[in-house]
XYZ file of C-alpha atoms in Angstrom:
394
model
C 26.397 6.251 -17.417
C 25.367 6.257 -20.936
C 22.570 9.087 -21.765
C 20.052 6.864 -22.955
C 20.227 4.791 -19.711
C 20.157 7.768 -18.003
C 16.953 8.844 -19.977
C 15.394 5.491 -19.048
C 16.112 5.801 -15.367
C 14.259 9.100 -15.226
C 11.219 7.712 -17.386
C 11.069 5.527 -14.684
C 11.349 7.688 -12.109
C 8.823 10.260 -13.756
C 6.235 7.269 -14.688
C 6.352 5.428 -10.922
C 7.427 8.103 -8.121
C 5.082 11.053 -8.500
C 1.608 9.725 -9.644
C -0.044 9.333 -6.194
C -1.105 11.647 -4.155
C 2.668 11.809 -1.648
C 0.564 11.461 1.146
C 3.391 9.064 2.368
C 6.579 11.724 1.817
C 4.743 14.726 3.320
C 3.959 12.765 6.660
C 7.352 13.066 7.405
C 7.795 16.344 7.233
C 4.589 17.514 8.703
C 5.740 15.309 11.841
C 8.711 16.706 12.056
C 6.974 20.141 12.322
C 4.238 18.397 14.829
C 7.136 17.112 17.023
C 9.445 20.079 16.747
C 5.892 22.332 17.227
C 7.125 25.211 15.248
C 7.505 25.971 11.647
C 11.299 24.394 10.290
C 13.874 25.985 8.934
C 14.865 25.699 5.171
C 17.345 22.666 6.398
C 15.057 20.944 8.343
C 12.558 20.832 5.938
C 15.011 19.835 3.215
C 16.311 16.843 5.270
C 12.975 16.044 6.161
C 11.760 16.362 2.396
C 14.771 13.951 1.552
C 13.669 11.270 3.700
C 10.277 11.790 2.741
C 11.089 10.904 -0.802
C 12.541 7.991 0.381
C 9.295 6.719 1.069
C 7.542 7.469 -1.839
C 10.497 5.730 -3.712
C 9.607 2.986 -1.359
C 6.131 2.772 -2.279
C 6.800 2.902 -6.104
C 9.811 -0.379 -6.367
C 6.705 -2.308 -4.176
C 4.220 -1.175 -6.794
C 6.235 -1.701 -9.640
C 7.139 -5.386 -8.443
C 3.588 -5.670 -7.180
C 1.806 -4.725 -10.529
C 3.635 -7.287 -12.060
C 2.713 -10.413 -9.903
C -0.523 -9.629 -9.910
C -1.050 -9.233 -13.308
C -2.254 -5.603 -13.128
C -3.021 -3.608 -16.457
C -3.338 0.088 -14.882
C -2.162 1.695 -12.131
C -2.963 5.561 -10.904
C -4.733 5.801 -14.012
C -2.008 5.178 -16.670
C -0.564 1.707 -17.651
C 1.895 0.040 -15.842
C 5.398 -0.237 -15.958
C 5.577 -3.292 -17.348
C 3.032 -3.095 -19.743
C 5.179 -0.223 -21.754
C 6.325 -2.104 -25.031
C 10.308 -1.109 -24.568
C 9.700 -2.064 -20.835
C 8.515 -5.451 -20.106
C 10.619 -7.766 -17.874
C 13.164 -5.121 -17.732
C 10.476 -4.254 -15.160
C 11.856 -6.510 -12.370
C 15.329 -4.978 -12.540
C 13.762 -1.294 -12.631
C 12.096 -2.166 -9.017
C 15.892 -2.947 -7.614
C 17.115 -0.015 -8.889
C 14.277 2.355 -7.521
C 15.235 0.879 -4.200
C 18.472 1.369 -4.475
C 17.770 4.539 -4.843
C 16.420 4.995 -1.649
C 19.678 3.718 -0.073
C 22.049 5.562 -2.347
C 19.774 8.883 -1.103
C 20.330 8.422 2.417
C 24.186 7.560 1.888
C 24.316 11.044 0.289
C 22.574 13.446 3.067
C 22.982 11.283 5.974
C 26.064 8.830 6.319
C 27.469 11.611 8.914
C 24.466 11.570 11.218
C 24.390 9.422 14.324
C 21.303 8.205 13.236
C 22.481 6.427 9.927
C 22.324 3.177 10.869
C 19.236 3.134 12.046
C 17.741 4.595 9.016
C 19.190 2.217 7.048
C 17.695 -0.585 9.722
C 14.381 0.614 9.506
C 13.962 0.605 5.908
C 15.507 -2.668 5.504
C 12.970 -4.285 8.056
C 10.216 -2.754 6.596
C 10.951 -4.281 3.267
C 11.229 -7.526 4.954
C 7.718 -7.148 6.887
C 6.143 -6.164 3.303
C 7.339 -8.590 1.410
C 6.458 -11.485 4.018
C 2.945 -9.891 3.451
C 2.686 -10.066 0.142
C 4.171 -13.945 0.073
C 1.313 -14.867 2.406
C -1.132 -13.238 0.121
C 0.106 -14.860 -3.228
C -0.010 -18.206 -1.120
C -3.423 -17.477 0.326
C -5.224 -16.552 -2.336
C -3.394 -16.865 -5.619
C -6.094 -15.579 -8.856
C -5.579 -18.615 -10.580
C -6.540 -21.115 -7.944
C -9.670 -19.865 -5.362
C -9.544 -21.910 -1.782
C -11.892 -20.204 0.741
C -11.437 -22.779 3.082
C -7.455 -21.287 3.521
C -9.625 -17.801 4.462
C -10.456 -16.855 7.961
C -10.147 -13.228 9.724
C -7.526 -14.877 11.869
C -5.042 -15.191 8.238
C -6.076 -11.828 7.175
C -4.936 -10.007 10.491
C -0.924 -10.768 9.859
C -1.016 -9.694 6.143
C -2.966 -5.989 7.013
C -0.350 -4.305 8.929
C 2.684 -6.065 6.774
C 1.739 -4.924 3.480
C 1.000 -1.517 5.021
C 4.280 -0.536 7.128
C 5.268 2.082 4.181
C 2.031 4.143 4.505
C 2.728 4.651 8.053
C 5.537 2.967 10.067
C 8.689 5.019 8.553
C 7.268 8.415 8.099
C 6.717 8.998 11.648
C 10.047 6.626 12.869
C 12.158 8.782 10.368
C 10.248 11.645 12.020
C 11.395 10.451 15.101
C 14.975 10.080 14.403
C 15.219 13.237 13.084
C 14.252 14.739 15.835
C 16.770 13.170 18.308
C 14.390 10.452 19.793
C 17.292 7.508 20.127
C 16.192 4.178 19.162
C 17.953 2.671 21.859
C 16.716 3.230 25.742
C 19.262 5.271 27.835
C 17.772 4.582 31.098
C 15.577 1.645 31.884
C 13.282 4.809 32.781
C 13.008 6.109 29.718
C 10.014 5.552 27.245
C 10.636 2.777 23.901
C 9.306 5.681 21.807
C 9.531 3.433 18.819
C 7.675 0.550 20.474
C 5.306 2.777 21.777
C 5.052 4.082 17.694
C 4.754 0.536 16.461
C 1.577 -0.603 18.886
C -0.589 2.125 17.592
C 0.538 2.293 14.046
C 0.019 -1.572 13.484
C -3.543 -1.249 14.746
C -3.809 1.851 12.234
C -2.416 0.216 9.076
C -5.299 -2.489 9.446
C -7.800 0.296 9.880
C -6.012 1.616 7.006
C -6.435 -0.805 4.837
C -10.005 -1.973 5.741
C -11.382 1.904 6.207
C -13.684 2.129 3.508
C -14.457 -1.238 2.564
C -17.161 -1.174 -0.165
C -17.488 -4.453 -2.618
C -19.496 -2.258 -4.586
C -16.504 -0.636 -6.255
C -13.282 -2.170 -6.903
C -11.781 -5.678 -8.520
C -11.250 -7.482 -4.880
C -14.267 -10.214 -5.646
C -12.823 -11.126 -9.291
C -9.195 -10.753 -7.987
C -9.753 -13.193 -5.152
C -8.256 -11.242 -2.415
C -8.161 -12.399 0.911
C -9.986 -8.959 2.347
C -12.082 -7.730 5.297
C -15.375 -8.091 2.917
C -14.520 -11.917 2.170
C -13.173 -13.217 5.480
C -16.270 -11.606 7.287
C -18.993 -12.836 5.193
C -17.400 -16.440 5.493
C -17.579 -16.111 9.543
C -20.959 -15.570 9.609
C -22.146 -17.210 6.254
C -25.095 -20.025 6.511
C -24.455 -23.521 4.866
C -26.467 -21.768 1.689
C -24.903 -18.546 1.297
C -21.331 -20.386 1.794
C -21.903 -22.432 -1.109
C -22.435 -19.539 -3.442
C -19.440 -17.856 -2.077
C -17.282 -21.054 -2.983
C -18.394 -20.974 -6.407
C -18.015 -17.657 -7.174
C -15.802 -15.818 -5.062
C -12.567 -15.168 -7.336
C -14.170 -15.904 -10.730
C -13.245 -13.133 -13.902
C -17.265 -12.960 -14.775
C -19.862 -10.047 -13.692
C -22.895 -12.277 -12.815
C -20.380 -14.500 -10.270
C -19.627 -11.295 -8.546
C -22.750 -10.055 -8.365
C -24.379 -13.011 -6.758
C -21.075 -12.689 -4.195
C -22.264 -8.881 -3.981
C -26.177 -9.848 -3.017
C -24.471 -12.333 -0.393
C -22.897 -10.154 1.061
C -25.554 -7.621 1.117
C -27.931 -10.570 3.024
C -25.234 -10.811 5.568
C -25.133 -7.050 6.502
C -21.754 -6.417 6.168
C -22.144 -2.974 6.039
C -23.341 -2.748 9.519
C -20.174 -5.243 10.796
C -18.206 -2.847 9.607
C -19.434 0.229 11.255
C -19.670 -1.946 14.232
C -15.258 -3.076 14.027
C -14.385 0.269 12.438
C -16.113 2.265 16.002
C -14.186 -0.428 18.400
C -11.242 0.064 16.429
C -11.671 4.075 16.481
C -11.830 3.645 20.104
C -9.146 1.338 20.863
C -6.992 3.227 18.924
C -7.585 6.448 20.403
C -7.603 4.850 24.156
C -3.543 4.094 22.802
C -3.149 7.674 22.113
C -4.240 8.800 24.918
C -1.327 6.849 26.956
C 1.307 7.955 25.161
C 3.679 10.233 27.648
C 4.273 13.439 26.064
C 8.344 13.671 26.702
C 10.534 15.915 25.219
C 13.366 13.873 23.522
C 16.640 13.790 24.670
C 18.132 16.794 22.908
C 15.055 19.018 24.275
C 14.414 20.014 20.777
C 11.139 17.866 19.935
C 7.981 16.576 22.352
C 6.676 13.015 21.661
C 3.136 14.529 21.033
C 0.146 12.791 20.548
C -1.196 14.752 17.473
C 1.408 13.067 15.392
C -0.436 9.606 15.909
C -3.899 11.687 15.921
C -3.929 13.148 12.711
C -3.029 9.556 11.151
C -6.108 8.269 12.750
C -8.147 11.062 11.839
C -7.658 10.906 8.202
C -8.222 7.171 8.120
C -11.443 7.321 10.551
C -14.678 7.626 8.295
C -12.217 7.469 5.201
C -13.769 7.022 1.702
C -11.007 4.515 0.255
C -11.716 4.747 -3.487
C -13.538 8.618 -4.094
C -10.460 11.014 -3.976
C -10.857 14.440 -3.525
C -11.789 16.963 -6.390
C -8.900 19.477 -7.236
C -8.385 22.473 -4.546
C -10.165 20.259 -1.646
C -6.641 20.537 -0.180
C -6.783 20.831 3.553
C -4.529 24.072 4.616
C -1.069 23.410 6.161
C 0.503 26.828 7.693
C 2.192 29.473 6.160
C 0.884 27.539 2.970
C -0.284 29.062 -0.330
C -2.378 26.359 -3.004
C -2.348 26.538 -6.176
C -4.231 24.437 -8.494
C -2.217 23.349 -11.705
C -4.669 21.808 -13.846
C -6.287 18.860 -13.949
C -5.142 16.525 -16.962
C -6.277 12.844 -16.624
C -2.272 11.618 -16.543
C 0.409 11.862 -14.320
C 2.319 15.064 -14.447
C 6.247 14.438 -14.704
C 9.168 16.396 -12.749
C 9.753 18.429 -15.681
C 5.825 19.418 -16.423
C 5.436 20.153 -12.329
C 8.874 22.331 -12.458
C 7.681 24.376 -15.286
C 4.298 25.475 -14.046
C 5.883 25.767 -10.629
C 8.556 28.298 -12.667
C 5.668 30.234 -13.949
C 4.097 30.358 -11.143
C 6.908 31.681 -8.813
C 6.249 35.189 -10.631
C 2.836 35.703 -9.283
C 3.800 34.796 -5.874
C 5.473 38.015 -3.814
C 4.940 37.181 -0.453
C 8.312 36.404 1.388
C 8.864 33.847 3.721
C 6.057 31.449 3.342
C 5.964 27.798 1.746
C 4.324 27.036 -1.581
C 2.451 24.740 -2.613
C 0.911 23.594 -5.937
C -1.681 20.954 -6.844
C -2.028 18.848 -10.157
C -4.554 16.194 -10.662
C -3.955 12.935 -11.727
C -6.543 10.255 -12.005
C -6.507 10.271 -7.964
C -5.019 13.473 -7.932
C -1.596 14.680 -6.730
C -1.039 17.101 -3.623
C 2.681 18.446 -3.071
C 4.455 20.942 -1.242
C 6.310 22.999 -3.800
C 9.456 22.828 -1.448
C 8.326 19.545 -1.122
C 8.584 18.757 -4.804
C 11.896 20.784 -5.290
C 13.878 18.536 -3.106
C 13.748 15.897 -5.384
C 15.931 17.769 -8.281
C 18.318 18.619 -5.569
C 18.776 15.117 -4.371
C 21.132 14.258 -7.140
């Protein structure tokens, strides 16, 4: 390839991939660890860091595509993609190729494993299931033409756990496969560990994405999404309030939202929420609870609850929009932190490798993972061996 499309590729890379906080990428290993119950090995980790990266590659083609539909000027607190002057519509092709990444990753590390296919399978329907989210949000509730009467809590239920199957779907299936649980059933007998995966995580990504719910902060009123906030207030809106909503729910101007704010502050929505986000802590947990603790086939890994319960646990009571301060990391074992600095951009491979290199000097003790942190705008978190993978995936 020439260099300067080379250069271009990793500007994109460096400007989309890393800027969150990789929540996504480290689920999968830490539930390969949870399901294996032990501490991996420098290959499991790496393989597990691969696919990892996978999904945050995911996550950045849907954002890149997704900033650009929606009109979006920002995103993790730097512009987006598309806004870059020597970027523009180029944009749309940049998304394909960030996919294709993903697919060209997993050729390279796993086209020899049994598992291959369905990797490839899972990935593939997930795309699918997000992108028939996102088409019934742009038909729902498009920015440029507001239709409450297409609203209803009913509509909103289909899109939450489609346009969420990235944040939580494939990090623990990939965990799964990794760890020898077979997609298909051996013996009528045996448990659908991926079914069984898919009815609690569905619930979760809706949890997910309504945990936190505050109109008070955000751009959902103005933006006219079809949200938790909106589709509540209009089932239990009187004739009055209901008529203020329709003229000035999804309207670019301060004093429209506010007057959709003090509606639904009349309305209580604050206490509907704590009322569907208990039931929904409760359901979900009753799910856990059932699931059969098996070891998988190859006796290396046990099906273990914890590996749903620490997804619901970091949703449950979840601020959505106040990120944590840097060093607030919670401690993984056999895990050293160390804080990077706190510029207000998002660091690049090359900036995180450096301080990492300087770093490595101080640190003597053998045997035991690092980690680093560097804030972005909503701050970055990221295993060190974590973080590494990526320059070796090439």
């Amino acid at each position: 390839m020439p260099e300067d499309v080379v250069d271009y590729y990793r500007r994109c890379m460096d400007h989309n991939v890393p800027g969150g906080k990789l929540n996504r990428g480290m689920s999968v290993v830490d539930s390969v660890a949870i399901l294996k119950g032990r501490d991996l090995t420098e290959s499991e980790y790496f393989r597990a860091a691969v696919l990892g990266w996978c999904v945050e590659w995911f996550q950045a083609y849907f954002l890149v595509s997704d900033d650009m539909m929606d009109g979006s000027t920002t995103r993790r607190g730097q512009p987006c993609w598309y806004r870059l002057g020597d970027v523009g519509l180029k944009a749309a092709n940049d998304s394909l190729i960030l996919e294709g990444a993903i697919f060209q990753t997993i050729r390279k590390h796993f086209r020899n494993d049994p598992f291959y296919a369905d990797i490839n399978d899972l990935l593939h329907e997930t795309s699918y299931q997000t992108e028939m989210g996102q088409m019934i949000d742009m038909i729902t509730a498009p920015e440029d033409r507001v239709d409450l009467s297409k609203f209803s809590l009913d509509r909103h239920r289909p899109s939450s756990p489609t346009r969420r199957p990235s944040t939580l779907l494939p990090p623990v299936a990939l965990a799964l496969l990794l760890c020898g649980f077979p997609v298909e059933k051996k013996n009528p007998s045996d448990p659908d560990y991926y079914k069984l995966s898919l009815d609690i995580l569905v619930p979760l990504g809706e949890l997910r994405r309504n945990t936190g719910t505050d109109w008070k902060i955000g751009t959902d009123i103005m933006d006219n999404k079809c949200s938790w906030c909106i589709n509540t207030a209009l089932a239990h809106a009187n004739d009055t309030q209901r008529a203020i909503l329709d003229d000035n729910y999804g309207r670019k101007d301060s004093a429209a939202e506010a007057r959709v704010k003090e509606v639904f502050a009349e309305i209580g929505l604050h206490a509907f929420y704590s009322e569907y986000e208990a039931d929904a802590y409760a359901r979900i947990n009753a799910l856990i609870d059932a699931v059969p603790e098996t070891r998988s086939p190859n006796g290396e890994a046990v099906l273990c609850r914890d590996v749903f319960r620490v997804f619901l646990e970091k949703i449950y009571k979840r601020t959505k929009r106040n990120p944590k301060p840097a060093g607030t990391v919670a401690a993984l074992p056999n895990t050293v932190f160390i804080n990077v600095g706190a510029e207000k951009r998002a660091p690049t491979f090359d900036n995180l490798l450096m301080a990492l290199s300087a770093l490595l000097a101080l640190y003597e003790v053998a045997g035991r993972r690092i980690s680093m942190a560097s804030c972005a705008s909503d701050a970055i978190w990221v295993h060190a061996s974590f973080r590494e993978t990526f320059s070796n995936l090439s």
